[in-house]
mmCIF file of C-alpha atoms in Angstrom:
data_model
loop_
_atom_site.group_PDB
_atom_site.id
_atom_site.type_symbol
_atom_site.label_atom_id
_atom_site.label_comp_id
_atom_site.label_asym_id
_atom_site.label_seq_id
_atom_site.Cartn_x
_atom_site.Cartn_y
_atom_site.Cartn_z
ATOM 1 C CA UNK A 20 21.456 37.877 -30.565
ATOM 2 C CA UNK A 21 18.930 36.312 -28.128
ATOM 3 C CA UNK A 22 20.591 33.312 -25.746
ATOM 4 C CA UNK A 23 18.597 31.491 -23.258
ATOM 5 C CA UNK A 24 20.559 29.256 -20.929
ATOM 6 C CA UNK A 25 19.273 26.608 -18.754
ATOM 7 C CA UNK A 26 21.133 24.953 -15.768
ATOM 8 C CA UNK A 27 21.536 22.629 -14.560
ATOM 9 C CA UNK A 28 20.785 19.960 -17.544
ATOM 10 C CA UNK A 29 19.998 17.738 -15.208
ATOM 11 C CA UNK A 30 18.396 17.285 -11.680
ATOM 12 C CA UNK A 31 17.581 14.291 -9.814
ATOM 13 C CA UNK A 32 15.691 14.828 -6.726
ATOM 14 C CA UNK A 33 13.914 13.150 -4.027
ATOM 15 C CA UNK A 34 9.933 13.447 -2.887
ATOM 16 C CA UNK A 35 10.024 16.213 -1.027
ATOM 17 C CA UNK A 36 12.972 17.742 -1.901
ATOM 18 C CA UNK A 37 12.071 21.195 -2.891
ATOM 19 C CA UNK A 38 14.891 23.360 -5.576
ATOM 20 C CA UNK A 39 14.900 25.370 -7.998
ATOM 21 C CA UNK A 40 16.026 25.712 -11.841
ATOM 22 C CA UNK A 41 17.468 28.668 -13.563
ATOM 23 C CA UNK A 42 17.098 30.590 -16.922
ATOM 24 C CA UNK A 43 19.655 33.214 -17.950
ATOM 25 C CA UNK A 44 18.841 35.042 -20.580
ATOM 26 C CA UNK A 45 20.076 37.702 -22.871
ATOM 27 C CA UNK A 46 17.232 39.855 -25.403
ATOM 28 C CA UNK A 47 16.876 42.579 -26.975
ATOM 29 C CA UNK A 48 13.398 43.923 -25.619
ATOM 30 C CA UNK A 49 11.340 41.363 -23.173
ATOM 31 C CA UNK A 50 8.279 40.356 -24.927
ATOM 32 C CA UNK A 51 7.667 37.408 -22.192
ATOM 33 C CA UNK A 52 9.451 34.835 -20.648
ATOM 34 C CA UNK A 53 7.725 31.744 -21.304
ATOM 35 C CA UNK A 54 8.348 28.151 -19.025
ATOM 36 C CA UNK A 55 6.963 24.821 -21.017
ATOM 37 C CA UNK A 56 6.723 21.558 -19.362
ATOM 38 C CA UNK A 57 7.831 18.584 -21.772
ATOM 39 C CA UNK A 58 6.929 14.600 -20.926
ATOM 40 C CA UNK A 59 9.212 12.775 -23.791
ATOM 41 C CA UNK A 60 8.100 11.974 -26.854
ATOM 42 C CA UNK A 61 5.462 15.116 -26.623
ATOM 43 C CA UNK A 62 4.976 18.375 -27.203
ATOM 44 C CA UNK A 63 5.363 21.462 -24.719
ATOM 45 C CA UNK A 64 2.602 22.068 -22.193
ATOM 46 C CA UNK A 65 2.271 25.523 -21.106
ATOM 47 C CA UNK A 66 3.245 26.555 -17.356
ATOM 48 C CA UNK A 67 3.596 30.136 -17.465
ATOM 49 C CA UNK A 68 4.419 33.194 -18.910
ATOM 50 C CA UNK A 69 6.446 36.212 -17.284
ATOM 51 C CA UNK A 70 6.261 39.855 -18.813
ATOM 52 C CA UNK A 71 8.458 42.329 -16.628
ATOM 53 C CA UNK A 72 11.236 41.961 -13.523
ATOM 54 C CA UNK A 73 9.664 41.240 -10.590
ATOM 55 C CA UNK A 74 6.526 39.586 -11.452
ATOM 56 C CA UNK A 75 6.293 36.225 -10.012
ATOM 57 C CA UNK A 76 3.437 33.491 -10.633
ATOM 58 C CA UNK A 77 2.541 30.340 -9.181
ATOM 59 C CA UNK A 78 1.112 26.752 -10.739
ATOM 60 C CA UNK A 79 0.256 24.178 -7.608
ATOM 61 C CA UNK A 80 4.314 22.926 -6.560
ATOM 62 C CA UNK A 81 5.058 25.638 -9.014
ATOM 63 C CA UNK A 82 6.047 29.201 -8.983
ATOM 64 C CA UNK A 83 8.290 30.699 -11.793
ATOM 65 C CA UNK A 84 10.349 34.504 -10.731
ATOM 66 C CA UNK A 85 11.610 36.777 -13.378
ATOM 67 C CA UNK A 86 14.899 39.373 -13.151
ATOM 68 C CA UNK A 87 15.873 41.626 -15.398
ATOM 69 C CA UNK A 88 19.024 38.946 -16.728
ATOM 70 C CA UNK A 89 17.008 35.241 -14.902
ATOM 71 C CA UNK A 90 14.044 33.598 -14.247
ATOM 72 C CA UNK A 91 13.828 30.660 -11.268
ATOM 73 C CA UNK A 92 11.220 28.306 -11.540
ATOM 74 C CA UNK A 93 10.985 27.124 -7.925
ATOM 75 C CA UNK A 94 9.009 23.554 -6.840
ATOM 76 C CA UNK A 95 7.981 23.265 -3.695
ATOM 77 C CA UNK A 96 7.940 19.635 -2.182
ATOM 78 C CA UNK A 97 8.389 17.762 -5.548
ATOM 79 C CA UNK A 98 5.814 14.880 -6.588
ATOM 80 C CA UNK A 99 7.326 11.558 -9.201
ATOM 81 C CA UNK A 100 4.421 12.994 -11.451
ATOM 82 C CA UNK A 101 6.666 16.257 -11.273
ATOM 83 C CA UNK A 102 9.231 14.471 -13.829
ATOM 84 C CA UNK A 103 9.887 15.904 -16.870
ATOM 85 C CA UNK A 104 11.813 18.435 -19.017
ATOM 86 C CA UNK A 105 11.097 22.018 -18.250
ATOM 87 C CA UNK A 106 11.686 24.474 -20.890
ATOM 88 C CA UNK A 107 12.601 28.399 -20.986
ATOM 89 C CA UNK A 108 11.969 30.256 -24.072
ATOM 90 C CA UNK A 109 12.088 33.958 -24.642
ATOM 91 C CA UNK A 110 10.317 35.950 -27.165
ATOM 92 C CA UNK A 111 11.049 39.167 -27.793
ATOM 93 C CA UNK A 112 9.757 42.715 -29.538
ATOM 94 C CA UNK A 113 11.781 43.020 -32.604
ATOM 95 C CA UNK A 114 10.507 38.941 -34.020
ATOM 96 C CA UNK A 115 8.491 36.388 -33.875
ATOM 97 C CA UNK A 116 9.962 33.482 -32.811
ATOM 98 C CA UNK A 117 10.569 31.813 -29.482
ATOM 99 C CA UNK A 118 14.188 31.168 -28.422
ATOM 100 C CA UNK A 119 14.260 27.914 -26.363
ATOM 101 C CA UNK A 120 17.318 26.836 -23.893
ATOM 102 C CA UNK A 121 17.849 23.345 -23.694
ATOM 103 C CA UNK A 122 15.734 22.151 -21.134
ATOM 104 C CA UNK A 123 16.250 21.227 -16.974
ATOM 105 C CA UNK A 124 15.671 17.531 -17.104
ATOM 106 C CA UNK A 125 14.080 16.781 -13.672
ATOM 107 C CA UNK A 126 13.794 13.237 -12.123
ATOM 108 C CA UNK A 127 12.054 13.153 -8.875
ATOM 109 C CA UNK A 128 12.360 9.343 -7.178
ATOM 110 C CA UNK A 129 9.972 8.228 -4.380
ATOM 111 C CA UNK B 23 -5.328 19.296 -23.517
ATOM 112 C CA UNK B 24 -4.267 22.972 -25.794
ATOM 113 C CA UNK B 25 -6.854 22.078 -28.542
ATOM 114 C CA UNK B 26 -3.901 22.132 -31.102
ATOM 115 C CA UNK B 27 -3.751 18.774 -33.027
ATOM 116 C CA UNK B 28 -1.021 17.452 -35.681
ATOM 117 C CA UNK B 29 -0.802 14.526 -37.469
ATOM 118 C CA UNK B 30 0.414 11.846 -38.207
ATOM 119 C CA UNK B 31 2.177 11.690 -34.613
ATOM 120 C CA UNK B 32 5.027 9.384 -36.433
ATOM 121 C CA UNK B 33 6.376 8.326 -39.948
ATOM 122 C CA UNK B 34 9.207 7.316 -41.470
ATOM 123 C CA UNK B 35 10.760 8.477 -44.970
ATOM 124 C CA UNK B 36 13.561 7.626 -46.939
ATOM 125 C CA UNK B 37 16.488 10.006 -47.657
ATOM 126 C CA UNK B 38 15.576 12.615 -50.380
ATOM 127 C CA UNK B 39 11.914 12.014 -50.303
ATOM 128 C CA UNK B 40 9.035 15.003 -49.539
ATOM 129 C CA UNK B 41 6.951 14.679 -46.306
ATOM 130 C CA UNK B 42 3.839 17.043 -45.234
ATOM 131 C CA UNK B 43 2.984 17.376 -41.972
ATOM 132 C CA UNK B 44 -0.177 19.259 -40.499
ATOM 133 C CA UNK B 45 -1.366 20.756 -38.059
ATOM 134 C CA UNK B 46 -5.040 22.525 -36.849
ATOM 135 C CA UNK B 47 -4.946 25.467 -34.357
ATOM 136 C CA UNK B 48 -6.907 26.376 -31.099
ATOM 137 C CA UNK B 49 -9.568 27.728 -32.350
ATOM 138 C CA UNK B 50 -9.908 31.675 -32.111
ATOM 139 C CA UNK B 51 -5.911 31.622 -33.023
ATOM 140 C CA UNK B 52 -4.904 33.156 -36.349
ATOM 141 C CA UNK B 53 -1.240 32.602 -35.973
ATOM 142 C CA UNK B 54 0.761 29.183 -35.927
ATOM 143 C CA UNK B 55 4.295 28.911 -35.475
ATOM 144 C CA UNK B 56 6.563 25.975 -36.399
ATOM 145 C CA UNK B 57 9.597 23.819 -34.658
ATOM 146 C CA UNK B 58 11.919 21.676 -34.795
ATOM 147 C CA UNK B 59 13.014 19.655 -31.861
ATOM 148 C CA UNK B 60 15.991 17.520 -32.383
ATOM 149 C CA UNK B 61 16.391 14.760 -29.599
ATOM 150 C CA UNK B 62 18.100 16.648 -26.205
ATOM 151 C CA UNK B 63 17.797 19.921 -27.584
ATOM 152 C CA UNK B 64 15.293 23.009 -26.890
ATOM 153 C CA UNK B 65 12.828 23.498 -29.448
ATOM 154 C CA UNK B 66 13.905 25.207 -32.773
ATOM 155 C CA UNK B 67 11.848 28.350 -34.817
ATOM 156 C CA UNK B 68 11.487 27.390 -38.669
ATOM 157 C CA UNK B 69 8.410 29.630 -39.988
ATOM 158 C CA UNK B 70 5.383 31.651 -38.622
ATOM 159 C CA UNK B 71 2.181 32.231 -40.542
ATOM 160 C CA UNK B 72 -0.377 34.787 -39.463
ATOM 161 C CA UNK B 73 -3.121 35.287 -41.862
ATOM 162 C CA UNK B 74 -1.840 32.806 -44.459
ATOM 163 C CA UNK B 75 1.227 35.388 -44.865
ATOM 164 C CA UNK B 76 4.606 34.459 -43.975
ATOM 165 C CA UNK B 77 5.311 36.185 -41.668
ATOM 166 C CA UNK B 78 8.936 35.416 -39.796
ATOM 167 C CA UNK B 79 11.375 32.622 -40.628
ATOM 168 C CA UNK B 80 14.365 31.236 -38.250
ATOM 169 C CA UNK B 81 17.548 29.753 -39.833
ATOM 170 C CA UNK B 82 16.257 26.678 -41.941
ATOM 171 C CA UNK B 83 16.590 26.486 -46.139
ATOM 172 C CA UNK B 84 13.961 26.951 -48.953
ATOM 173 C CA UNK B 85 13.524 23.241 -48.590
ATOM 174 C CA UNK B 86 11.135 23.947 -45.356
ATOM 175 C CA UNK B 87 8.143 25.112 -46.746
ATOM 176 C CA UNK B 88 4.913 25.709 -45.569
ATOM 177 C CA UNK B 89 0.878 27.012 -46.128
ATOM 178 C CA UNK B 90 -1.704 28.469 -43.626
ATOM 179 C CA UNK B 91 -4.875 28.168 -44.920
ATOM 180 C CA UNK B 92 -8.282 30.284 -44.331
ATOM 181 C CA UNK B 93 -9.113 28.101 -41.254
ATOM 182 C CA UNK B 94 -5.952 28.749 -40.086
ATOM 183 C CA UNK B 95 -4.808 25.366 -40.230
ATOM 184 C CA UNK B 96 -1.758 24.749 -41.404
ATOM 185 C CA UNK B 97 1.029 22.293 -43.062
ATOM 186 C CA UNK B 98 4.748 21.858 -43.326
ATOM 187 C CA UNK B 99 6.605 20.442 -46.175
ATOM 188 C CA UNK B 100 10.323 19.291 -46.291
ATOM 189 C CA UNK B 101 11.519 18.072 -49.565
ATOM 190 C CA UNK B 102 14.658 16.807 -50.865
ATOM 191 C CA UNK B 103 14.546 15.277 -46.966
ATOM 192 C CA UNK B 104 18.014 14.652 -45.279
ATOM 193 C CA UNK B 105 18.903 12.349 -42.380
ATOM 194 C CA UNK B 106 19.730 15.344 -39.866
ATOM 195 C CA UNK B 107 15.749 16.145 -40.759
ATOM 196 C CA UNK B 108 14.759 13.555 -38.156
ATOM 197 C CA UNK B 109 13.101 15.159 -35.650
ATOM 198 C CA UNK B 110 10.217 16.286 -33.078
ATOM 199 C CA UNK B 111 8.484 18.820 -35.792
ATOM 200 C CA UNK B 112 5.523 20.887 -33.559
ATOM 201 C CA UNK B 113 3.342 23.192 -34.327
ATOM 202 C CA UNK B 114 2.088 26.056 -32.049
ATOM 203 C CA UNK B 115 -0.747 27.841 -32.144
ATOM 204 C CA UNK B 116 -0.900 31.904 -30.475
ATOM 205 C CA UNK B 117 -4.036 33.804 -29.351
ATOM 206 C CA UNK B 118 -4.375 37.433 -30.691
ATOM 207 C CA UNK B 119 -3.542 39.913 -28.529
ATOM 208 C CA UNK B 120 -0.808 41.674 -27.234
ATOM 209 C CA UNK B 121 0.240 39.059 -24.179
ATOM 210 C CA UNK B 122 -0.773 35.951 -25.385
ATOM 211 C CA UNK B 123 0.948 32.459 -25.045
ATOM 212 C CA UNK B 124 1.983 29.993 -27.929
ATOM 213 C CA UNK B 125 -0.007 26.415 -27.028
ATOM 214 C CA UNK B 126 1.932 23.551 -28.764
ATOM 215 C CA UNK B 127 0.504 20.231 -30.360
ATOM 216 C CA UNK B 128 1.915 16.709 -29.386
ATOM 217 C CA UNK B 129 4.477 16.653 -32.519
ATOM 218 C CA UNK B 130 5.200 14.702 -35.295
ATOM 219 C CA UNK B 131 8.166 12.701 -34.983
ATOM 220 C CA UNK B 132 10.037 12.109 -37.753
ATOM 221 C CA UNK B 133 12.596 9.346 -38.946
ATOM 222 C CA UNK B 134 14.527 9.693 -42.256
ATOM 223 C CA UNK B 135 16.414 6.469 -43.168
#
């Protein structure tokens, strides 16, 4: 069965403070790795999608790495306007759905 | 702005009641995909329709329905509704192609009293 984990829940930064979040994920042949970027109350805007180990892509503060088990999404001197919930979702070859973890909830303060 | 729109963005329904939500894709994209997105959580997979066919369905009971249509809009119906039904419902939208990307609406969020 697909999982998708996200860590840490929860990250609380300050301007400037660059880190990185983590998906782990387990599939059962890589479609894409997909990372969504969720303000609350709406729906998912899309950020990126990764398709085999080693490809990396990058999105202004951005830039989201993929293993063959994790994918980082890295930010790079983080803005307030950065704040929201990123999500990780997998899909893979054998259905159609997307398998979401729970979200990195990212607050960065001025 | 992904081009995908659903509406209403909110409503409220009473326990055991029907609701039908709807959605209209990015145009060019035959395939729409729906989820649920309880409050905290990551999004959920209920149903995909490609072609007005059902065409893959995630852990959710008969009482999720839904319809594609030949413009490849598309609705969601939930009868019999039940309290854990409140929810973030979206609707996403996927290019054709072999690497192509899933472009969600805003939602619908959903109260059931």
């Amino acid at each position: 069965e697909d999982q998708v984990t996200q860590s840490p829940e929860a990250l609380r930064l300050q301007e400037g403070e660059s880190s990185s979040l983590n998906c782990s994920y387990t599939v059962s042949g890589l479609r894409g790795l997909f990372w969504y970027r969720q303000d609350p109350g709406k729906g998912p805007e899309f950020l990126f999608t990764l398709y085999s180990a080693g490809e990396e892509k990058e999105k202004e503060r951005l830039k989201a790495t993929l293993t063959k088990k994790e994918s980082f999404l890295h930010i790079t001197a983080p803005k307030p306007e950065d704040s929201a919930t990123y999500l990780c979702a997998v899909g893979s070859s054998s259905e159609y759905a997307l398998n979401f973890g729970k979200g990195t909830s990212l607050l960065v303060t001025p | 702005e992904t081009g995908v729109t659903q509406s209403p963005t909110h409503l409220i329904k009473t326990r055991g009641q029907q609701v039908t939500l709807r959605c209209s894709s990015q145009s060019g994209h035959n395939t729409v995909s729906w989820y649920q997105q309880a409050l905290g959580q990551g999004p959920q997979f209920i149903f995909q329709y490609y072609r007005e066919e059902e065409n893959g369905r995630g852990n959710f009971p008969p009482r999720f329905s839904g319809l594609q249509f030949p413009n490849y809009s598309s609705e969601l119906n939930v009868n019999a509704l039940e309290l854990d039904d409140s929810a973030l419902y979206l609707c996403a939208s996927w290019g054709t192609g072999e690497n192509t990307e899933a472009f969600f609406g805003q939602g619908t969020r959903l109260t059931v009293v």
